[in-house]
Amino acid sequence: MILDCAIIGGGPAGLTAGLYTTRGGLENVTMFEKGMPGGQIMNSSEIENYPGVVGEITGMDLMTPWPEQCQKFGLKHEMVNIVRITKEGDIFTIHKEGGETAQAHSVIIGTGSSPRRAGFAGEDEFFGKGVSTCATCDGFFYKGKEVAVVGGGDTALEEALYLAKICSKVYLIHRRDTFRSAPNTVARIKRTENIELVLNSSPEEVYGDNMGVTGIKVKNKDGEIRDITVPGVFTFVGNDVNNQTLIQEDGSFLCDMNEQGQVIVDISMTTSVAGLYATGDMRIAAPKQVVSAAGDGAVAALQVISYVDELLN
Ligand SMILES: Cc1cc2nc3c(=O)[nH]c(=O)nc-3n(C[C@H](O)[C@H](O)[C@H](O)COP(=O)(O)OP(=O)(O)OC[C@H]3O[C@@H](n4cnc5c(N)ncnc54)[C@H](O)[C@@H]3O)c2cc1C
């Protein structure tokens, strides 16, 4: 049997694509997810920016009902790691770990991305308890408080500017004395009064107690240690896109990508390959939020319904 649609990844993007494709009339849709459905938000202890959900809720509580809602409309779910997606003629082949394959007329991929860790002591221990990689997600928890930002690229500077509007002070910790960012952004950083530049310095350790982070120790190029008392540390040292399934045997990508390894899509989530749609954190210009990933899944699903209809009728 050839699937109408194969969905790769069961985060907010993939699950929403599953809901909209099945509810929209496609009968043979399978979502391939290597772990528990729900995606990376399952690791979050608190989410308060999903519209309509008021009060404290964990990522797991938010996501738990999503698979059940999809199953009600006929979405099938297979727990397996997908190693590669290929296309020959109009048919996609989904290569599963272990050697089995599935075939599909269309594919919606939403395998997400993973923020890189900076690698200092305490980073893993306090991740989600004061250490964050998302200012849009967690900045509000530090409203009126002081925070530290680690990094010197575009994302670090943009996020520092975002945090400076919410927090009383932002310490921007960067290991060099110049930034790898647009001159205009650097100029905005320099004229923002509540951003203090901590240059030529690298984080040594984030420390805290059972309530969370209480501070960060940084070492400058002369070996001097500075102790900065903050309840929040935001690290922006790069992001790895989970695009491995798109890599072909010859090392090329199945569809067009940008230099950061993100999938190039148009506003309907259409990639350069007919029948292949990319959604959520892995696509270009992704806001990296649950609500936007879910929105992408819905948009892609509506495209798939017309694509499959046109292909088969
Ligand atoms: C700690 C934390 C806190 C956050 N807080 C917020 C917040 O407050 N608000 C907010 O809106 N967003 C928040 N985010 C961001 C949000 O989680 C992401 O933007 C969103 O989950 C992206 O959804 P996605 O479906 O694109 O990808 P993901 O959620 O990353 O889902 C991708 C799925 O694909 C699966 N997968 C990957 N590769 C394969 C493969 N080869 N085969 C099969 N399956 C595969 C993964 O297991 C995963 O389940 C937070 C993220 C983290 C980590």
mmCIF file of C-alpha atoms and ligand atoms in Angstrom:
data_model
loop_
_atom_site.group_PDB
_atom_site.id
_atom_site.type_symbol
_atom_site.label_atom_id
_atom_site.label_comp_id
_atom_site.label_asym_id
_atom_site.label_seq_id
_atom_site.Cartn_x
_atom_site.Cartn_y
_atom_site.Cartn_z
ATOM 1 C CA MET A 1 0.000 0.000 0.000
ATOM 2 C CA ILE A 2 1.212 3.478 -0.831
ATOM 3 C CA LEU A 3 0.430 6.014 1.892
ATOM 4 C CA ASP A 4 -1.388 9.191 0.915
ATOM 5 C CA CYS A 5 0.975 11.034 3.218
ATOM 6 C CA ALA A 6 3.934 10.124 5.406
ATOM 7 C CA ILE A 7 4.562 12.518 8.278
ATOM 8 C CA ILE A 8 8.092 12.445 9.660
ATOM 9 C CA GLY A 9 8.326 13.714 13.237
ATOM 10 C CA GLY A 10 5.630 13.831 15.888
ATOM 11 C CA GLY A 11 6.169 17.266 17.428
ATOM 12 C CA PRO A 12 3.574 20.075 17.275
ATOM 13 C CA ALA A 13 4.149 20.433 13.499
ATOM 14 C CA GLY A 14 3.821 16.726 12.670
ATOM 15 C CA LEU A 15 0.864 16.123 14.976
ATOM 16 C CA THR A 16 -1.059 19.088 13.583
ATOM 17 C CA ALA A 17 -0.291 17.901 10.054
ATOM 18 C CA GLY A 18 -1.676 14.505 11.115
ATOM 19 C CA LEU A 19 -4.848 16.066 12.473
ATOM 20 C CA TYR A 20 -5.529 18.185 9.381
ATOM 21 C CA THR A 21 -4.677 15.533 6.760
ATOM 22 C CA THR A 22 -6.867 12.837 8.325
ATOM 23 C CA ARG A 23 -9.710 15.146 9.269
ATOM 24 C CA GLY A 24 -9.482 16.602 5.758
ATOM 25 C CA GLY A 25 -10.275 13.224 4.221
ATOM 26 C CA LEU A 26 -6.954 11.456 3.572
ATOM 27 C CA GLU A 27 -7.334 7.844 4.618
ATOM 28 C CA ASN A 28 -3.827 6.447 4.670
ATOM 29 C CA VAL A 29 -1.645 8.732 6.713
ATOM 30 C CA THR A 30 1.115 7.480 9.009
ATOM 31 C CA MET A 31 3.213 9.582 11.359
ATOM 32 C CA PHE A 32 6.716 8.210 11.922
ATOM 33 C CA GLU A 33 8.160 9.359 15.252
ATOM 34 C CA LYS A 34 11.305 7.930 16.785
ATOM 35 C CA GLY A 35 10.324 8.623 20.402
ATOM 36 C CA MET A 36 7.258 9.676 22.292
ATOM 37 C CA PRO A 37 5.011 12.011 20.264
ATOM 38 C CA GLY A 38 4.979 15.614 21.484
ATOM 39 C CA GLY A 39 8.362 16.947 20.407
ATOM 40 C CA GLN A 40 10.921 19.014 22.268
ATOM 41 C CA ILE A 41 8.367 21.033 24.250
ATOM 42 C CA MET A 42 7.819 17.862 26.313
ATOM 43 C CA ASN A 43 11.074 18.871 28.086
ATOM 44 C CA SER A 44 9.682 22.215 29.196
ATOM 45 C CA SER A 45 8.523 22.542 32.782
ATOM 46 C CA GLU A 46 6.311 25.524 31.979
ATOM 47 C CA ILE A 47 4.673 26.976 28.883
ATOM 48 C CA GLU A 48 2.488 30.042 29.146
ATOM 49 C CA ASN A 49 2.338 31.370 25.568
ATOM 50 C CA TYR A 50 0.155 28.756 23.880
ATOM 51 C CA PRO A 51 -3.046 30.663 23.045
ATOM 52 C CA GLY A 52 -6.096 29.711 25.055
ATOM 53 C CA VAL A 53 -4.170 27.754 27.668
ATOM 54 C CA VAL A 54 -4.300 29.842 30.834
ATOM 55 C CA GLY A 55 -2.281 29.122 33.955
ATOM 56 C CA GLU A 56 0.732 26.985 34.642
ATOM 57 C CA ILE A 57 1.066 23.969 32.380
ATOM 58 C CA THR A 58 4.030 21.741 31.600
ATOM 59 C CA GLY A 59 5.018 20.914 28.027
ATOM 60 C CA MET A 60 4.013 17.324 28.666
ATOM 61 C CA ASP A 61 0.537 18.294 29.907
ATOM 62 C CA LEU A 62 0.078 20.522 26.857
ATOM 63 C CA MET A 63 1.072 17.831 24.357
ATOM 64 C CA THR A 64 -0.394 14.654 25.890
ATOM 65 C CA PRO A 65 -3.891 15.016 24.333
ATOM 66 C CA TRP A 66 -2.596 15.792 20.813
ATOM 67 C CA PRO A 67 -1.898 12.187 19.622
ATOM 68 C CA GLU A 68 -5.267 10.976 20.930
ATOM 69 C CA GLN A 69 -7.064 13.748 19.037
ATOM 70 C CA CYS A 70 -5.271 12.677 15.823
ATOM 71 C CA GLN A 71 -5.995 8.972 16.309
ATOM 72 C CA LYS A 72 -9.704 9.788 16.552
ATOM 73 C CA PHE A 73 -9.576 10.867 12.885
ATOM 74 C CA GLY A 74 -7.515 7.881 11.753
ATOM 75 C CA LEU A 75 -3.880 8.946 11.967
ATOM 76 C CA LYS A 76 -1.621 5.911 12.280
ATOM 77 C CA HIS A 77 1.542 6.185 14.320
ATOM 78 C CA GLU A 78 4.687 4.136 14.013
ATOM 79 C CA MET A 79 7.491 4.506 16.536
ATOM 80 C CA VAL A 80 10.627 4.272 14.423
ATOM 81 C CA ASN A 81 13.680 6.321 13.526
ATOM 82 C CA ILE A 82 13.621 7.366 9.880
ATOM 83 C CA VAL A 83 17.056 7.388 8.308
ATOM 84 C CA ARG A 84 16.348 8.688 4.812
ATOM 85 C CA ILE A 85 13.613 9.953 2.499
ATOM 86 C CA THR A 86 14.102 9.431 -1.241
ATOM 87 C CA LYS A 87 11.906 10.069 -4.270
ATOM 88 C CA GLU A 88 11.663 8.234 -7.568
ATOM 89 C CA GLY A 89 9.073 9.390 -10.085
ATOM 90 C CA ASP A 90 6.070 10.509 -8.038
ATOM 91 C CA ILE A 91 6.681 8.084 -5.174
ATOM 92 C CA PHE A 92 8.570 8.801 -1.953
ATOM 93 C CA THR A 93 10.327 6.013 -0.084
ATOM 94 C CA ILE A 94 10.685 6.317 3.675
ATOM 95 C CA HIS A 95 13.716 4.331 4.865
ATOM 96 C CA LYS A 96 13.342 3.113 8.431
ATOM 97 C CA GLU A 97 16.180 2.209 10.764
ATOM 98 C CA GLY A 98 16.580 -1.544 10.462
ATOM 99 C CA GLY A 99 16.096 -1.605 6.696
ATOM 100 C CA GLU A 100 12.302 -1.660 6.205
ATOM 101 C CA THR A 101 10.696 0.943 3.952
ATOM 102 C CA ALA A 102 7.302 2.574 3.414
ATOM 103 C CA GLN A 103 6.054 4.364 0.313
ATOM 104 C CA ALA A 104 4.027 7.557 0.086
ATOM 105 C CA HIS A 105 2.548 9.959 -2.443
ATOM 106 C CA SER A 106 3.480 12.942 -0.265
ATOM 107 C CA VAL A 107 5.658 13.726 2.743
ATOM 108 C CA ILE A 108 5.370 16.338 5.483
ATOM 109 C CA ILE A 109 8.593 16.572 7.430
ATOM 110 C CA GLY A 110 8.805 18.220 10.862
ATOM 111 C CA THR A 111 11.853 16.792 12.580
ATOM 112 C CA GLY A 112 12.693 19.999 14.451
ATOM 113 C CA SER A 113 16.012 21.448 15.471
ATOM 114 C CA SER A 114 18.231 21.277 18.536
ATOM 115 C CA PRO A 115 19.893 24.301 20.127
ATOM 116 C CA ARG A 116 23.604 23.662 20.733
ATOM 117 C CA ARG A 117 24.910 23.600 24.277
ATOM 118 C CA ALA A 118 27.721 26.041 25.164
ATOM 119 C CA GLY A 119 29.462 23.408 27.282
ATOM 120 C CA PHE A 120 30.067 25.098 30.676
ATOM 121 C CA ALA A 121 29.646 23.500 34.097
ATOM 122 C CA GLY A 122 26.071 23.468 35.390
ATOM 123 C CA GLU A 123 24.523 24.077 31.937
ATOM 124 C CA ASP A 124 22.867 20.663 31.695
ATOM 125 C CA GLU A 125 21.992 20.501 35.392
ATOM 126 C CA PHE A 126 20.140 23.833 35.279
ATOM 127 C CA PHE A 127 18.690 23.521 31.740
ATOM 128 C CA GLY A 128 15.011 24.442 32.099
ATOM 129 C CA LYS A 129 15.661 25.693 35.668
ATOM 130 C CA GLY A 130 17.239 29.032 34.800
ATOM 131 C CA VAL A 131 19.296 28.078 31.761
ATOM 132 C CA SER A 132 17.332 28.589 28.542
ATOM 133 C CA THR A 133 17.886 28.718 24.793
ATOM 134 C CA CYS A 134 14.706 30.658 23.985
ATOM 135 C CA ALA A 135 14.058 34.262 24.993
ATOM 136 C CA THR A 136 10.560 34.299 23.437
ATOM 137 C CA CYS A 137 9.663 31.225 25.518
ATOM 138 C CA ASP A 138 11.250 32.090 28.854
ATOM 139 C CA GLY A 139 12.109 35.823 28.877
ATOM 140 C CA PHE A 140 8.864 36.787 30.562
ATOM 141 C CA PHE A 141 9.718 34.650 33.620
ATOM 142 C CA TYR A 142 12.499 37.195 34.312
ATOM 143 C CA LYS A 143 10.441 40.361 33.892
ATOM 144 C CA GLY A 144 12.091 43.185 35.852
ATOM 145 C CA LYS A 145 15.076 40.984 36.786
ATOM 146 C CA GLU A 146 18.685 40.797 35.603
ATOM 147 C CA VAL A 147 19.721 38.060 33.154
ATOM 148 C CA ALA A 148 22.835 36.965 31.280
ATOM 149 C CA VAL A 149 23.050 36.165 27.566
ATOM 150 C CA VAL A 150 25.896 34.014 26.221
ATOM 151 C CA GLY A 151 26.886 34.327 22.547
ATOM 152 C CA GLY A 152 27.988 36.818 19.922
ATOM 153 C CA GLY A 153 26.101 35.957 16.716
ATOM 154 C CA ASP A 154 22.935 37.431 15.223
ATOM 155 C CA THR A 155 20.599 35.318 17.344
ATOM 156 C CA ALA A 156 22.381 36.167 20.618
ATOM 157 C CA LEU A 157 22.259 39.897 19.859
ATOM 158 C CA GLU A 158 18.632 39.897 18.701
ATOM 159 C CA GLU A 159 17.607 37.894 21.777
ATOM 160 C CA ALA A 160 19.593 40.238 24.060
ATOM 161 C CA LEU A 161 17.675 43.199 22.585
ATOM 162 C CA TYR A 162 14.382 41.322 23.105
ATOM 163 C CA LEU A 163 15.289 40.554 26.737
ATOM 164 C CA ALA A 164 16.419 44.149 27.377
ATOM 165 C CA LYS A 165 12.794 45.247 26.840
ATOM 166 C CA ILE A 166 11.515 42.867 29.537
ATOM 167 C CA CYS A 167 14.390 42.582 32.011
ATOM 168 C CA SER A 168 15.984 45.285 34.155
ATOM 169 C CA LYS A 169 19.482 44.465 32.881
ATOM 170 C CA VAL A 170 21.144 42.111 30.398
ATOM 171 C CA TYR A 171 24.790 41.034 30.709
ATOM 172 C CA LEU A 172 25.933 40.064 27.209
ATOM 173 C CA ILE A 173 28.822 37.625 27.606
ATOM 174 C CA HIS A 174 30.952 37.099 24.511
ATOM 175 C CA ARG A 175 34.342 35.430 24.162
ATOM 176 C CA ARG A 176 35.664 37.988 21.657
ATOM 177 C CA ASP A 177 35.689 41.803 21.604
ATOM 178 C CA THR A 178 33.839 42.015 18.277
ATOM 179 C CA PHE A 179 30.513 40.542 17.205
ATOM 180 C CA ARG A 180 29.630 38.324 14.232
ATOM 181 C CA SER A 181 26.447 40.249 13.551
ATOM 182 C CA ALA A 182 24.999 42.934 11.302
ATOM 183 C CA PRO A 183 26.574 46.366 12.090
ATOM 184 C CA ASN A 184 23.109 47.802 12.601
ATOM 185 C CA THR A 185 22.312 45.196 15.286
ATOM 186 C CA VAL A 186 25.659 45.822 17.024
ATOM 187 C CA ALA A 187 24.909 49.571 17.024
ATOM 188 C CA ARG A 188 21.487 48.915 18.628
ATOM 189 C CA ILE A 189 23.152 46.757 21.287
ATOM 190 C CA LYS A 190 25.690 49.491 22.072
ATOM 191 C CA ARG A 191 23.060 52.172 22.495
ATOM 192 C CA THR A 192 20.755 50.063 24.697
ATOM 193 C CA GLU A 193 21.400 51.398 28.171
ATOM 194 C CA ASN A 194 20.478 48.287 30.146
ATOM 195 C CA ILE A 195 22.791 45.953 28.180
ATOM 196 C CA GLU A 196 26.257 45.582 29.716
ATOM 197 C CA LEU A 197 28.873 44.052 27.434
ATOM 198 C CA VAL A 198 31.072 41.452 29.145
ATOM 199 C CA LEU A 199 33.620 40.914 26.367
ATOM 200 C CA ASN A 200 36.660 38.649 25.983
ATOM 201 C CA SER A 201 34.951 36.441 28.545
ATOM 202 C CA SER A 202 33.620 32.883 28.595
ATOM 203 C CA PRO A 203 31.244 31.243 31.034
ATOM 204 C CA GLU A 204 32.959 28.950 33.527
ATOM 205 C CA GLU A 205 30.019 27.774 35.561
ATOM 206 C CA VAL A 206 26.340 28.363 36.183
ATOM 207 C CA TYR A 207 25.407 27.727 39.797
ATOM 208 C CA GLY A 208 22.283 27.749 41.894
ATOM 209 C CA ASP A 209 20.176 25.858 44.375
ATOM 210 C CA ASN A 210 17.130 23.613 44.222
ATOM 211 C CA MET A 211 14.995 26.606 43.164
ATOM 212 C CA GLY A 212 17.147 27.232 40.080
ATOM 213 C CA VAL A 213 20.023 29.399 38.861
ATOM 214 C CA THR A 214 21.421 32.101 41.147
ATOM 215 C CA GLY A 215 24.474 33.180 39.161
ATOM 216 C CA ILE A 216 27.142 32.658 36.537
ATOM 217 C CA LYS A 217 30.946 32.798 36.812
ATOM 218 C CA VAL A 218 32.811 34.101 33.765
ATOM 219 C CA LYS A 219 36.535 34.105 33.053
ATOM 220 C CA ASN A 220 38.167 36.843 30.992
ATOM 221 C CA LYS A 221 41.229 36.486 28.747
ATOM 222 C CA ASP A 222 43.555 37.419 31.645
ATOM 223 C CA GLY A 223 42.152 34.540 33.670
ATOM 224 C CA GLU A 224 40.189 36.753 36.063
ATOM 225 C CA ILE A 225 36.883 35.382 37.319
ATOM 226 C CA ARG A 226 33.812 37.592 37.593
ATOM 227 C CA ASP A 227 30.744 36.445 39.483
ATOM 228 C CA ILE A 228 27.450 37.773 38.097
ATOM 229 C CA THR A 229 24.329 37.280 40.215
ATOM 230 C CA VAL A 230 21.397 36.460 37.899
ATOM 231 C CA PRO A 231 18.434 34.042 38.056
ATOM 232 C CA GLY A 232 18.427 33.451 34.279
ATOM 233 C CA VAL A 233 21.106 32.566 31.720
ATOM 234 C CA PHE A 234 20.235 32.444 28.010
ATOM 235 C CA THR A 235 22.679 30.687 25.680
ATOM 236 C CA PHE A 236 22.676 31.238 21.908
ATOM 237 C CA VAL A 237 25.643 29.413 20.442
ATOM 238 C CA GLY A 238 24.087 27.856 17.350
ATOM 239 C CA ASN A 239 21.320 25.526 16.324
ATOM 240 C CA ASP A 240 21.499 22.129 14.639
ATOM 241 C CA VAL A 241 18.648 21.442 12.227
ATOM 242 C CA ASN A 242 17.483 17.825 12.288
ATOM 243 C CA ASN A 243 17.757 17.456 8.508
ATOM 244 C CA GLN A 244 19.565 14.085 8.366
ATOM 245 C CA THR A 245 16.633 12.273 6.755
ATOM 246 C CA LEU A 246 16.889 14.552 3.717
ATOM 247 C CA ILE A 247 20.530 13.604 3.011
ATOM 248 C CA GLN A 248 20.786 11.325 -0.019
ATOM 249 C CA GLU A 249 23.296 8.517 -0.575
ATOM 250 C CA ASP A 250 25.591 10.835 -2.563
ATOM 251 C CA GLY A 251 25.608 13.419 0.257
ATOM 252 C CA SER A 252 23.310 15.921 -1.480
ATOM 253 C CA PHE A 253 19.987 17.026 0.025
ATOM 254 C CA LEU A 254 16.651 15.847 -1.361
ATOM 255 C CA CYS A 255 15.448 19.465 -1.596
ATOM 256 C CA ASP A 256 16.907 22.979 -1.535
ATOM 257 C CA MET A 257 18.363 24.082 1.795
ATOM 258 C CA ASN A 258 19.996 27.314 2.987
ATOM 259 C CA GLU A 259 23.556 27.509 4.311
ATOM 260 C CA GLN A 260 22.349 26.906 7.885
ATOM 261 C CA GLY A 261 20.850 23.567 6.832
ATOM 262 C CA GLN A 262 17.261 24.800 7.088
ATOM 263 C CA VAL A 263 14.748 23.683 4.474
ATOM 264 C CA ILE A 264 13.772 26.413 2.025
ATOM 265 C CA VAL A 265 9.976 26.664 1.780
ATOM 266 C CA ASP A 266 7.469 29.178 0.494
ATOM 267 C CA ILE A 267 4.548 30.453 2.574
ATOM 268 C CA SER A 268 2.619 27.238 1.895
ATOM 269 C CA MET A 269 5.500 25.110 3.325
ATOM 270 C CA THR A 270 6.207 23.782 -0.174
ATOM 271 C CA THR A 271 9.829 22.744 -0.769
ATOM 272 C CA SER A 272 11.663 22.573 -4.108
ATOM 273 C CA VAL A 273 10.461 18.956 -4.503
ATOM 274 C CA ALA A 274 6.825 18.356 -5.550
ATOM 275 C CA GLY A 275 4.879 16.602 -2.784
ATOM 276 C CA LEU A 276 7.443 17.370 -0.053
ATOM 277 C CA TYR A 277 6.525 19.931 2.613
ATOM 278 C CA ALA A 278 8.710 21.104 5.519
ATOM 279 C CA THR A 279 7.297 22.481 8.755
ATOM 280 C CA GLY A 280 8.190 23.814 12.192
ATOM 281 C CA ASP A 281 11.645 24.541 13.584
ATOM 282 C CA MET A 282 13.507 22.979 10.628
ATOM 283 C CA ARG A 283 12.312 25.430 7.990
ATOM 284 C CA ILE A 284 13.794 28.803 7.062
ATOM 285 C CA ALA A 285 12.752 31.773 9.183
ATOM 286 C CA ALA A 286 11.000 29.581 11.764
ATOM 287 C CA PRO A 287 9.889 31.505 14.865
ATOM 288 C CA LYS A 288 10.653 28.268 16.790
ATOM 289 C CA GLN A 289 7.432 28.268 18.771
ATOM 290 C CA VAL A 290 4.782 25.603 19.373
ATOM 291 C CA VAL A 291 2.040 27.773 17.924
ATOM 292 C CA SER A 292 3.954 28.487 14.697
ATOM 293 C CA ALA A 293 5.003 24.839 14.280
ATOM 294 C CA ALA A 294 1.365 23.800 14.674
ATOM 295 C CA GLY A 295 0.342 26.462 12.149
ATOM 296 C CA ASP A 296 2.911 25.157 9.652
ATOM 297 C CA GLY A 297 1.537 21.631 10.073
ATOM 298 C CA ALA A 298 -1.981 22.821 9.237
ATOM 299 C CA VAL A 299 -0.792 24.815 6.203
ATOM 300 C CA ALA A 300 1.220 21.874 4.841
ATOM 301 C CA ALA A 301 -1.648 19.442 5.401
ATOM 302 C CA LEU A 302 -4.048 21.595 3.377
ATOM 303 C CA GLN A 303 -1.494 21.668 0.543
ATOM 304 C CA VAL A 304 -1.070 17.888 0.720
ATOM 305 C CA ILE A 305 -4.810 17.292 0.440
ATOM 306 C CA SER A 306 -4.933 19.199 -2.882
ATOM 307 C CA TYR A 307 -1.626 17.729 -4.095
ATOM 308 C CA VAL A 308 -2.700 14.117 -3.536
ATOM 309 C CA ASP A 309 -6.138 14.776 -5.000
ATOM 310 C CA GLU A 310 -4.586 16.224 -8.164
ATOM 311 C CA LEU A 311 -1.995 13.434 -8.383
ATOM 312 C CA LEU A 312 -4.453 10.560 -8.061
ATOM 313 C CA ASN A 313 -7.562 11.890 -9.811
HETATM 314 C C1 LIG B 1 13.023 23.608 27.079
HETATM 315 C C2 LIG B 1 12.187 24.211 25.954
HETATM 316 C C3 LIG B 1 11.244 25.170 26.254
HETATM 317 C C4 LIG B 1 10.466 25.704 25.233
HETATM 318 N N1 LIG B 1 9.502 26.602 25.581
HETATM 319 C C5 LIG B 1 8.643 27.040 24.643
HETATM 320 C C6 LIG B 1 7.572 27.902 24.998
HETATM 321 O O1 LIG B 1 7.429 28.290 26.166
HETATM 322 N N2 LIG B 1 6.730 28.287 24.012
HETATM 323 C C7 LIG B 1 6.862 27.874 22.713
HETATM 324 O O2 LIG B 1 6.012 28.221 21.888
HETATM 325 N N3 LIG B 1 7.882 27.089 22.347
HETATM 326 C C8 LIG B 1 8.782 26.657 23.265
HETATM 327 N N4 LIG B 1 9.825 25.860 22.905
HETATM 328 C C9 LIG B 1 10.070 25.626 21.468
HETATM 329 C C10 LIG B 1 9.132 24.543 20.914
HETATM 330 O O3 LIG B 1 9.269 23.375 21.698
HETATM 331 C C11 LIG B 1 9.495 24.244 19.451
HETATM 332 O O4 LIG B 1 9.457 25.433 18.687
HETATM 333 C C12 LIG B 1 8.509 23.258 18.850
HETATM 334 O O5 LIG B 1 8.452 22.083 19.617
HETATM 335 C C13 LIG B 1 8.910 22.898 17.406
HETATM 336 O O6 LIG B 1 8.041 21.928 16.934
HETATM 337 P P1 LIG B 1 8.439 20.970 15.712
HETATM 338 O O7 LIG B 1 7.276 20.077 15.534
HETATM 339 O O8 LIG B 1 8.940 21.768 14.592
HETATM 340 O O9 LIG B 1 9.709 20.142 16.212
HETATM 341 P P2 LIG B 1 10.011 19.241 17.572
HETATM 342 O O10 LIG B 1 9.130 19.687 18.651
HETATM 343 O O11 LIG B 1 11.458 19.333 17.707
HETATM 344 O O12 LIG B 1 9.548 17.819 17.097
HETATM 345 C C14 LIG B 1 10.292 17.066 16.183
HETATM 346 C C15 LIG B 1 9.982 15.603 16.404
HETATM 347 O O13 LIG B 1 10.605 14.850 15.348
HETATM 348 C C16 LIG B 1 11.144 13.672 15.883
HETATM 349 N N5 LIG B 1 12.227 13.236 15.012
HETATM 350 C C17 LIG B 1 13.387 13.900 14.746
HETATM 351 N N6 LIG B 1 14.123 13.188 13.874
HETATM 352 C C18 LIG B 1 13.412 12.056 13.578
HETATM 353 C C19 LIG B 1 13.662 10.932 12.741
HETATM 354 N N7 LIG B 1 14.798 10.829 12.063
HETATM 355 N N8 LIG B 1 12.737 9.939 12.682
HETATM 356 C C20 LIG B 1 11.585 10.034 13.400
HETATM 357 N N9 LIG B 1 11.304 11.085 14.219
HETATM 358 C C21 LIG B 1 12.201 12.089 14.303
HETATM 359 C C22 LIG B 1 11.636 14.081 17.274
HETATM 360 O O14 LIG B 1 11.722 12.951 18.143
HETATM 361 C C23 LIG B 1 10.556 15.068 17.726
HETATM 362 O O15 LIG B 1 9.528 14.447 18.443
HETATM 363 C C24 LIG B 1 10.644 25.298 23.887
HETATM 364 C C25 LIG B 1 11.623 24.344 23.586
HETATM 365 C C26 LIG B 1 12.386 23.802 24.602
HETATM 366 C C27 LIG B 1 13.421 22.746 24.270
#
